[in-house]
N, CA and C of each residue as an Amber inpcrd file, in Angstrom:
protein
   528
  15.6890000 -81.5440000  -2.4580000  15.5150000 -82.9200000  -2.5770000
  14.0600000 -83.3260000  -2.6160000  13.6720000 -84.2120000  -3.6430000
  12.3140000 -84.6580000  -3.9170000  11.8830000 -85.7290000  -2.8460000
  10.6290000 -85.3430000  -2.3040000  10.0050000 -86.4320000  -1.4430000
   9.2990000 -87.4280000  -2.4960000   9.5360000 -88.5990000  -2.2490000
   9.1360000 -89.7870000  -2.9500000   8.1630000 -90.6430000  -2.0550000
   7.2000000 -91.2170000  -2.6850000   6.2350000 -92.1800000  -1.8840000
   6.2580000 -93.5410000  -2.6940000   6.5630000 -94.6970000  -2.1590000
   6.4950000 -95.8340000  -2.6300000   5.1280000 -96.4640000  -2.4670000
   4.4410000 -96.8050000  -3.8010000   3.1150000 -97.3930000  -3.7930000
   3.1110000 -98.7320000  -4.1870000   2.4380000 -99.6490000  -3.6310000
   2.3450000-101.1470000  -3.8040000   1.0210000-101.6780000  -3.7870000
  -0.0070000-100.9610000  -3.2300000  -1.2550000-101.3400000  -3.0390000
  -2.3210000-100.4020000  -3.6030000  -3.0500000 -99.9580000  -2.7850000
  -4.0410000 -98.8380000  -3.1220000  -3.4710000 -97.4950000  -3.5550000
  -2.1480000 -97.3600000  -3.2280000  -1.5160000 -95.9450000  -3.6200000
  -1.3570000 -96.0740000  -5.0440000  -1.3720000 -97.2400000  -5.8180000
  -1.1690000 -97.3920000  -7.2650000  -2.3890000 -96.6590000  -7.8950000
  -3.6130000 -96.8490000  -7.4080000  -4.7630000 -96.4580000  -8.1950000
  -5.5010000 -95.2980000  -7.3020000  -5.0610000 -95.0680000  -6.2390000
  -5.7750000 -94.0690000  -5.2880000  -4.7740000 -93.3860000  -4.4870000
  -3.7780000 -92.6910000  -5.0630000  -2.7040000 -92.1600000  -4.1640000
  -3.2550000 -90.9320000  -3.2690000  -4.3300000 -90.2660000  -3.6790000
  -4.9830000 -89.2250000  -2.9780000  -4.2400000 -87.7780000  -3.0640000
  -3.2700000 -87.8080000  -3.9010000  -2.5760000 -86.5750000  -4.3930000
  -2.1430000 -86.7230000  -5.8560000  -1.8800000 -85.6050000  -6.3670000
  -1.4670000 -85.5490000  -7.9070000   0.0450000 -85.6590000  -7.9570000
   0.7080000 -86.7360000  -8.2490000   2.0710000 -86.8320000  -8.3070000
   2.7330000 -85.9320000  -9.2920000   4.0650000 -85.4850000  -9.0230000
   4.7770000 -84.7090000 -10.0110000   5.4180000 -85.7550000 -11.0260000
   5.7290000 -86.9010000 -10.5170000   6.3640000 -88.0050000 -11.4370000
   5.9140000 -89.3020000 -10.8350000   5.6010000 -90.1480000 -11.8790000
   5.4190000 -91.6350000 -11.5390000   6.4980000 -92.4050000 -12.2370000
   7.1650000 -93.3600000 -11.4840000   8.2240000 -94.1530000 -11.9460000
   8.1020000 -95.5990000 -11.4970000   8.1810000 -96.5700000 -12.2750000
   8.2470000 -97.9630000 -11.7960000   9.4160000 -98.0640000 -10.9340000
   9.2660000 -98.7980000  -9.7300000  10.3110000 -98.8390000  -8.7460000
  10.2850000-100.2570000  -8.2050000  11.4780000-100.4300000  -7.4920000
  11.6450000-101.8390000  -6.8510000  12.2020000-101.5180000  -5.4760000
  11.3970000-102.1410000  -4.4300000  11.8590000-102.1540000  -2.8980000
  12.5410000-103.6000000  -2.5110000  13.8250000-103.4000000  -2.2890000
  14.3910000-104.6190000  -1.6950000  14.0220000-104.9360000  -0.3460000
  13.8170000-106.2540000   0.0010000  13.8550000-106.7320000   1.3320000
  12.3990000-106.8710000   1.8430000  11.4580000-106.5620000   0.9520000
  10.0280000-106.5680000   1.3900000   9.2630000-107.2580000   0.3110000
   8.1720000-107.8400000   0.5360000   7.1510000-108.3420000  -0.3720000
   5.8120000-107.9800000  -0.1310000   5.0660000-107.6720000  -1.0930000
   3.5960000-107.3250000  -1.0930000   2.7280000-108.6730000  -0.5450000
   2.0800000-108.4630000   0.3910000   1.1820000-109.6150000   0.9080000
   0.0390000-109.0720000   1.6120000  -1.0410000-110.0050000   1.5440000
  -2.2730000-109.7310000   2.3760000  -2.0530000-110.1320000   3.7570000
  -1.3610000-109.4480000   4.4760000  -0.8310000-109.7630000   5.7940000
  -1.4470000-108.8900000   6.9860000  -2.3320000-108.0660000   6.6710000
  -2.7550000-107.1250000   7.6940000  -4.3600000-107.1880000   7.5960000
  -4.9340000-107.4960000   8.9480000  -6.2940000-107.5460000   8.9640000
  -6.6850000-106.0080000   8.9540000  -7.8560000-105.9010000   8.1420000
  -8.5570000-104.5420000   7.9610000  -9.7900000-104.4090000   8.7710000
  -9.7780000-103.6270000   9.7110000 -10.9030000-103.3260000  10.5880000
 -11.5550000-101.9290000  10.3280000 -11.0730000-101.1230000   9.3710000
 -11.6780000 -99.8610000   9.1440000 -12.0300000 -99.8790000   7.5900000
 -11.0980000 -99.8930000   6.6930000 -11.4290000 -99.5990000   5.3410000
 -11.9490000-100.7570000   4.4590000 -11.6240000-101.8700000   4.6920000
 -12.0730000-103.1990000   4.0520000 -12.5810000-104.2280000   4.8490000
 -13.0200000-103.8930000   6.0930000 -13.6970000-104.8900000   6.9760000
 -14.0220000-104.1320000   8.2200000 -14.4860000-104.8790000   9.2080000
 -14.7880000-104.2610000  10.4580000 -14.1760000-105.0570000  11.4250000
 -14.3370000-104.5220000  12.8460000 -13.7550000-105.3890000  14.0080000
 -14.4800000-106.6920000  14.0440000 -15.7870000-106.7390000  13.6830000
 -16.5490000-107.9640000  13.8950000 -16.3180000-108.8830000  12.7580000
 -15.9660000-108.3700000  11.5200000 -15.6350000-109.2570000  10.5250000
 -14.4900000-108.6310000   9.6030000 -13.2840000-108.6930000  10.1030000
 -12.1690000-108.2310000   9.4410000 -11.9230000-108.5030000   8.0270000
 -11.3440000-107.7010000   7.1600000 -11.0040000-107.8880000   5.8560000
  -9.5210000-108.0700000   5.9840000  -8.9720000-108.1520000   4.6720000
  -7.4630000-108.0670000   4.6300000  -7.0350000-107.0050000   3.6210000
  -5.9320000-106.4440000   4.0160000  -5.3430000-105.4060000   3.0510000
  -3.8420000-105.7680000   2.8480000  -3.3010000-105.3060000   1.8030000
  -1.8950000-105.4790000   1.5340000  -0.9410000-104.6390000   2.4150000
   0.0670000-105.1920000   2.6970000   1.1340000-104.5120000   3.5500000
   2.5210000-105.0240000   2.8270000   3.5560000-104.2850000   3.2140000
   4.8990000-104.7740000   2.9070000   5.4530000-105.7170000   4.0510000
   5.7670000-106.8840000   3.9310000   6.2700000-107.7470000   4.8050000
   7.6730000-107.9220000   4.6670000   8.6560000-107.7590000   5.6680000
  10.0490000-107.7970000   5.4680000  10.4030000-109.3360000   5.4800000
  11.3890000-109.4520000   4.5030000  11.9760000-110.9550000   4.3870000
  13.2530000-110.7930000   3.6330000  14.0280000-111.8880000   3.7570000
  15.2870000-111.9270000   3.0340000  15.1670000-112.3790000   1.6680000
  15.7990000-111.7660000   0.7390000  15.9550000-112.3530000  -0.7100000
  14.7000000-112.1740000  -1.3630000  13.8920000-110.9290000  -1.0470000
  12.6110000-110.8500000  -1.8390000  12.7750000-109.2930000  -2.2440000
  11.8000000-108.9450000  -3.0530000  11.7150000-107.6040000  -3.4970000
  10.1930000-107.2780000  -3.8630000   9.7990000-106.1520000  -3.8420000
   8.4190000-105.6930000  -4.3090000   8.6030000-104.5720000  -5.4720000
   7.9140000-105.0760000  -6.4400000   7.7610000-104.1050000  -7.5980000
   6.5090000-103.1300000  -7.3040000   6.7290000-101.8240000  -7.5390000
   5.5100000-100.9700000  -7.4210000   5.8550000 -99.6540000  -8.1230000
   5.4500000 -98.6680000  -7.5420000   5.3520000 -97.3490000  -8.2460000
   5.9450000 -96.1670000  -7.2820000   6.9410000 -95.4440000  -7.7320000
   7.4220000 -94.3410000  -7.1300000   6.6870000 -93.0950000  -7.4870000
   6.1730000 -92.4120000  -6.4570000   5.3720000 -91.1840000  -6.7120000
   6.1590000 -89.9650000  -6.0700000   6.5580000 -89.1690000  -7.0120000
   7.2260000 -87.9130000  -6.6060000   6.1280000 -86.8800000  -6.1490000
   6.4390000 -86.1090000  -5.2000000   5.5460000 -85.1730000  -4.5910000
   6.0850000 -83.8050000  -4.9280000   5.2360000 -82.9100000  -5.4180000
   5.5320000 -81.4460000  -5.7540000   6.0400000 -80.7630000  -4.4480000
   7.2720000 -80.1420000  -4.4660000   7.8290000 -79.6020000  -3.2920000
   6.8700000 -78.7490000  -2.3410000   5.9300000 -77.8910000  -3.0380000
   5.1190000 -77.1060000  -2.1410000   4.0670000 -77.9700000  -1.6540000
   3.8040000 -79.1660000  -1.9330000   2.6970000 -80.0710000  -1.3880000
   3.2220000 -81.0640000  -0.4420000   4.5110000 -81.1360000  -0.0920000
   5.1360000 -82.2560000   0.7640000   4.4090000 -82.3230000   2.1180000
   4.2060000 -81.0710000   2.8540000   3.5770000 -81.1110000   4.1510000
   2.2400000 -81.7370000   4.0830000   1.4620000 -81.1370000   3.1310000
  -0.0070000 -81.5560000   3.0880000  -0.1080000 -82.9660000   2.7940000
   0.7430000 -83.5080000   1.7850000   0.6340000 -85.0250000   1.3470000
   1.1820000 -85.7640000   2.5110000   2.2530000 -85.4090000   3.1100000
   2.5800000 -86.3920000   4.1450000   1.5830000 -86.4640000   5.3290000
   0.9220000 -85.2430000   5.7580000  -0.2230000 -85.2540000   6.5600000
  -1.3480000 -86.1200000   6.2650000  -1.6820000 -86.1050000   4.8880000
  -2.7540000 -86.9160000   4.3610000  -2.3740000 -88.2720000   4.5290000
  -1.1700000 -88.7630000   4.0490000  -0.6900000 -90.2010000   4.1430000
  -0.8520000 -90.6950000   5.6050000  -0.4150000 -89.9680000   6.5130000
  -0.2720000 -90.3990000   7.7820000  -1.6940000 -90.4640000   8.4210000
  -2.7320000 -89.7470000   8.0410000  -3.9540000 -89.9350000   8.5310000
  -4.7120000 -91.1500000   7.9200000  -4.3320000 -91.4170000   6.6640000
  -4.7500000 -92.5720000   5.8600000  -4.2290000 -93.8000000   6.1980000
  -2.9140000 -93.8880000   6.2970000  -2.0890000 -95.1000000   6.4990000
  -1.8640000 -95.5640000   7.9940000  -1.9200000 -94.5170000   8.8540000
  -1.4340000 -94.9690000  10.2660000  -2.6840000 -94.8640000  11.0790000
  -3.8490000 -95.1220000  10.4950000  -5.0550000 -95.0150000  11.3100000
  -5.1520000 -96.0390000  12.4350000  -4.5840000 -97.2190000  12.4190000
  -4.5520000 -98.0060000  13.5220000  -3.0580000 -98.4790000  14.0210000
  -1.9740000 -97.7710000  13.6020000  -0.7130000 -98.0080000  13.8240000
  -0.1790000 -99.4120000  13.5370000  -0.8040000-100.1410000  12.6020000
  -0.3200000-101.3500000  12.1640000   0.7210000-101.3120000  11.0170000
   0.6780000 -99.9550000  10.5210000   1.8400000 -99.7260000   9.5220000
   2.8780000 -98.9280000  10.2180000   4.2210000 -99.1190000   9.8650000
   5.1840000 -98.1150000  10.1700000   5.6290000 -97.3280000   9.1190000
   5.8100000 -96.1530000   9.3230000   6.2780000 -95.1200000   8.2930000
   7.7340000 -95.1170000   8.2990000   8.4140000 -95.6380000   7.1770000
   9.8340000 -95.7240000   7.0110000  10.3080000 -94.9710000   5.7740000
  11.5350000 -94.4650000   5.8740000  12.2720000 -93.8910000   4.7750000
  13.2060000 -95.1050000   4.2100000  12.7090000 -95.5590000   2.9980000
  13.5300000 -96.6880000   2.5140000  14.1360000 -96.3360000   1.1510000
  15.3390000 -97.0360000   0.7710000  15.9630000 -96.8380000  -0.5080000
  15.1390000 -97.8090000  -1.6030000  14.6820000 -97.1370000  -2.6120000
  13.9740000 -97.8070000  -3.6590000  14.9220000 -97.4640000  -4.8550000
  14.7820000 -98.4900000  -5.9890000  15.5500000 -98.3310000  -7.3330000
  14.5580000 -98.1590000  -8.3790000  14.6650000 -96.9980000  -8.9440000
  13.5690000 -96.4820000  -9.8130000  14.1460000 -97.2660000 -11.3260000
  13.0910000 -97.6260000 -12.0960000  13.3980000 -98.2150000 -13.3510000
  14.3110000 -97.5310000 -14.2580000  14.3760000 -96.2020000 -14.1100000
  15.2800000 -95.3880000 -14.9650000  16.7820000 -95.3520000 -14.4740000
  17.0860000 -96.0440000 -13.3580000  18.3350000 -96.2810000 -12.8480000
  18.7000000 -95.4180000 -11.6080000  17.8040000 -94.3720000 -11.2340000
  18.0070000 -93.6440000 -10.0080000  17.6930000 -94.5250000  -8.8150000
  18.3880000 -94.1550000  -7.7680000  18.0720000 -94.7840000  -6.4590000
  17.7230000 -93.5990000  -5.4810000  16.4650000 -93.7180000  -4.9180000
  15.9770000 -92.6340000  -4.1190000  15.4180000 -93.2590000  -2.6960000
  15.4170000 -92.2510000  -1.8300000  14.6300000 -92.6480000  -0.6830000
  13.2830000 -92.2970000  -0.7100000  12.3840000 -93.1610000  -0.2500000
  10.8790000 -93.0200000  -0.3010000  10.1600000 -93.2340000   1.0240000
   9.2290000 -92.4610000   1.3160000   8.2730000 -92.6790000   2.3290000
   7.4370000 -93.9780000   1.9440000   7.6300000 -94.9230000   2.9770000
   7.1220000 -96.2750000   2.7130000   6.4560000 -96.7940000   3.8920000
   5.1800000 -97.4690000   3.6950000   4.4530000 -97.8910000   4.8460000
   4.6050000 -99.3060000   4.8680000   5.2250000 -99.9400000   5.9370000
   5.4150000-101.3120000   6.1230000   4.5940000-101.9160000   7.1920000
   4.4170000-103.1640000   7.3600000   3.4950000-103.6950000   8.3950000
   4.4880000-103.8910000   9.6250000   3.8450000-103.5840000  10.8460000
   4.5600000-103.7860000  12.0580000   4.2990000-105.1920000  12.4100000
   5.1230000-106.2510000  12.3410000   4.7540000-107.6300000  12.7140000
   4.4190000-108.0090000  14.0110000   4.6320000-107.0550000  15.0050000
   4.2660000-107.2380000  16.2800000   2.8500000-106.7590000  16.6640000
   2.2410000-105.9790000  15.6680000   0.9110000-105.4330000  15.9760000
  -0.1270000-106.6000000  15.6880000  -1.2090000-106.3650000  16.5390000
  -2.4450000-107.3410000  16.5990000  -2.9780000-107.5450000  15.1220000
  -2.8810000-106.7120000  14.3330000  -3.4490000-106.8000000  12.9580000
  -2.5930000-107.5010000  11.9250000  -1.6270000-107.8480000  12.3750000
  -0.5420000-108.6830000  11.5300000  -0.9610000-110.0960000  11.4290000
  -1.1620000-110.6040000  10.2500000  -1.4940000-111.8620000  10.0070000
  -0.6660000-112.6870000   8.9120000   0.5360000-112.3840000   8.9480000
   1.4820000-112.9030000   7.8980000   1.3810000-114.5220000   7.8530000
   1.6350000-115.0880000   6.6990000   1.7410000-116.5510000   6.6210000
   0.3810000-117.2290000   6.4230000  -0.6600000-116.4440000   6.2320000
  -2.0210000-117.1250000   6.0570000  -2.1410000-117.8390000   4.6410000
  -2.6890000-119.0100000   4.5340000  -2.6870000-119.6090000   3.2450000
  -3.5960000-118.7920000   2.2110000  -3.1870000-118.9450000   0.9270000
  -3.8940000-118.1980000  -0.0810000  -5.4390000-118.3260000  -0.1200000
  -5.8480000-119.7130000   0.2100000  -7.1590000-120.1200000   0.1770000
  -7.9150000-119.3040000   1.1730000  -7.3100000-119.2290000   2.4200000
  -7.9150000-118.6100000   3.5620000  -8.1390000-117.2010000   3.3800000
  -7.0800000-116.4130000   2.6690000  -7.0740000-115.1620000   2.1800000
  -8.2190000-114.8620000   1.3120000  -8.4820000-115.8090000   0.2780000
  -9.5580000-115.5520000  -0.7610000 -10.8800000-115.7410000  -0.0710000
 -11.0590000-116.4900000   0.9600000 -12.3330000-116.6090000   1.7220000
 -12.5950000-115.3540000   2.5170000 -11.6170000-114.7850000   3.1690000
 -11.9180000-113.5800000   3.8000000 -12.2030000-112.4450000   2.9390000
 -11.3620000-112.2740000   1.9300000 -11.5510000-111.1760000   0.9570000
 -12.8740000-111.1590000   0.2480000 -13.3420000-112.3510000  -0.0420000
 -14.5380000-112.5020000  -0.7480000 -15.8640000-112.1200000   0.0410000
 -15.8260000-112.1550000   1.3000000 -16.9150000-111.6830000   2.2080000
 -16.8280000-110.3770000   2.8630000 -15.6530000-109.9940000   3.1650000
 -15.3620000-108.6350000   3.9860000 -15.9330000-107.4450000   3.2280000
 -16.3340000-106.5570000   3.9800000 -16.7460000-105.2090000   3.5770000
 -16.4870000-104.1840000   4.5480000 -15.9570000-103.0500000   4.2690000
 -15.6550000-102.0210000   5.1890000 -15.9470000-100.6950000   4.8410000
 -15.5070000 -99.6280000   5.4770000 -15.9250000 -98.1410000   5.2800000
 -15.6500000 -97.6900000   3.9040000 -14.6060000 -98.3470000   3.1950000
 -14.3550000 -97.9430000   1.8410000 -14.8860000 -98.8860000   0.8140000
 -15.6540000 -99.9200000   1.2180000 -16.1970000-100.8110000   0.2200000
 -15.7500000-102.2530000   0.3800000 -16.1940000-102.8990000  -0.5390000
 -15.7880000-104.3740000  -0.6620000 -14.4380000-104.7500000  -0.5520000
 -13.9120000-105.8070000   0.2320000 -12.5760000-106.0400000   0.2390000
 -12.1220000-106.5830000  -1.2410000 -13.1330000-107.4070000  -1.8580000
 -12.8720000-107.8370000  -3.2850000 -12.4170000-106.7230000  -4.2250000
 -13.0330000-105.5600000  -3.9900000 -12.9210000-104.3370000  -5.0770000
 -11.4580000-103.8860000  -4.6380000 -11.0360000-103.8980000  -3.5670000
  -9.6370000-103.4730000  -3.2460000  -8.6320000-104.5120000  -4.0100000
  -8.8680000-105.7990000  -3.9650000  -7.9900000-106.7860000  -4.4120000
  -8.0290000-106.4850000  -5.9890000  -9.2830000-106.5830000  -6.7190000
  -9.3270000-106.3270000  -8.0620000  -8.7150000-105.0780000  -8.6240000
  -8.9810000-103.9980000  -7.9430000  -8.3660000-102.6990000  -8.3330000
  -6.9010000-102.7850000  -8.3180000  -6.3200000-103.4370000  -7.3090000
  -4.7960000-103.3320000  -7.2460000  -4.4420000-104.3810000  -8.2570000
  -4.8990000-105.3550000  -8.4610000  -4.4950000-106.4750000  -9.4240000
  -4.4360000-105.8000000 -10.7610000  -5.5520000-105.0510000 -11.1140000
  -5.7650000-104.4480000 -12.4620000  -4.7450000-103.3850000 -12.6620000
  -4.3770000-102.6110000 -11.6240000  -3.4910000-101.5950000 -11.8640000
  -1.9260000-101.9800000 -12.0310000  -1.7490000-103.3250000 -11.3650000
  -0.4350000-103.8760000 -11.4150000  -0.3080000-104.3240000 -12.8620000
  -1.2820000-104.9300000 -13.5030000  -1.2680000-105.3970000 -14.8180000
  -1.0730000-104.2960000 -15.7700000  -1.6790000-102.9960000 -15.5840000
  -1.5940000-102.0400000 -16.3060000  -0.1520000-101.3140000 -16.3060000
   0.4710000-101.5510000 -15.2000000   1.8940000-101.0930000 -15.0790000
   2.9200000-102.1180000 -15.5930000   2.3690000-103.2910000 -15.9290000
   3.3020000-104.2770000 -16.4300000   4.0070000-105.0240000 -15.2560000
   3.3850000-104.9980000 -14.0040000   3.9210000-105.7440000 -12.8840000
   3.2710000-106.9940000 -12.7410000   3.9710000-108.0810000 -12.7590000
   3.3800000-109.4720000 -12.4720000   3.3500000-109.6800000 -10.9240000
   2.2290000-110.3230000 -10.4160000   2.0720000-110.5810000  -9.1010000
   1.1270000-111.8590000  -9.1230000   1.7410000-113.1760000  -9.3140000
   0.9810000-114.2880000  -9.4030000   0.1040000-114.5860000  -8.3350000
   0.5080000-114.1990000  -7.0640000  -0.3370000-114.4780000  -5.9400000
  -1.6440000-113.5260000  -5.9940000  -1.4440000-112.2880000  -6.4200000
  -2.6570000-111.5300000  -6.6420000  -3.5790000-112.0180000  -7.8240000
  -2.8600000-112.3910000  -8.7690000  -3.8520000-112.9670000  -9.9470000
  -4.5980000-114.2150000  -9.4570000  -3.7980000-115.1250000  -8.7500000
  -4.5350000-116.2480000  -8.2840000  -5.7270000-115.8940000  -7.2240000
  -5.4280000-115.0060000  -6.3700000  -6.4430000-114.5270000  -5.4690000
  -7.5650000-113.9430000  -6.2360000  -7.4090000-113.1690000  -7.0880000
  -8.4680000-112.3950000  -7.9280000  -9.3360000-113.4630000  -8.4880000
  -8.8970000-114.4920000  -9.2580000  -9.6270000-115.5160000  -9.9490000
 -10.4330000-116.2940000  -8.8410000  -9.8440000-116.6070000  -7.6630000
 -10.4750000-117.4920000  -6.6380000 -11.5160000-116.6630000  -6.0380000
 -11.2910000-115.5030000  -5.6660000 -12.4300000-114.5340000  -5.0590000
 -13.6090000-114.4480000  -5.9370000 -13.3320000-114.2900000  -7.2530000
 -14.4170000-114.1610000  -8.2970000 -15.1980000-115.4730000  -8.1320000
 -14.6180000-116.6990000  -8.2540000 -15.1470000-117.9740000  -8.2210000
 -16.0340000-118.0410000  -6.8450000 -15.4130000-117.6980000  -5.7430000
 -16.2990000-117.6250000  -4.4270000 -17.3760000-116.8590000  -4.6460000
 -17.4580000-115.5950000  -5.1130000 -18.4230000-114.7540000  -5.1640000
 -19.4930000-115.0130000  -6.1360000 -19.2680000-115.7630000  -7.0350000
 -20.1300000-116.2050000  -8.0920000 -21.3180000-116.8390000  -7.7610000
């Protein structure tokens, strides 16, 4: 059985491994949201940034990318993803059912936000998100770069995300 990984944020443009297959996919029951304070990669403890996470909710879905892992690389990829994504335990690693654009339904390793974690900040107004993203900078660079890269890659995949489009435009305006 193939190991799949569901990408919805930086995994779209920086998976950290060479996928055997890339397929557009939909995850029901979760939506992409800047609902996690970033104190490592895109911010600091003193001045946190925001990163995307999957926030669970009813009657929603998240369009993203399913990444198939070569069988001989599964252990290495899973170790890499755990080191990358579970750095502060704000994400939970789950095996969730996703629907691939070609009609298949598969189980995928998916990183979702723990709403009980101190880094969870769901429900923040978009304007407040834009102000945080415009100024924050962490170990992997400016928070704005993370936003722009994700929005660009969603567009390239043909995935619409009006909130990310609005945030990109607003952050550019703040930073200008």
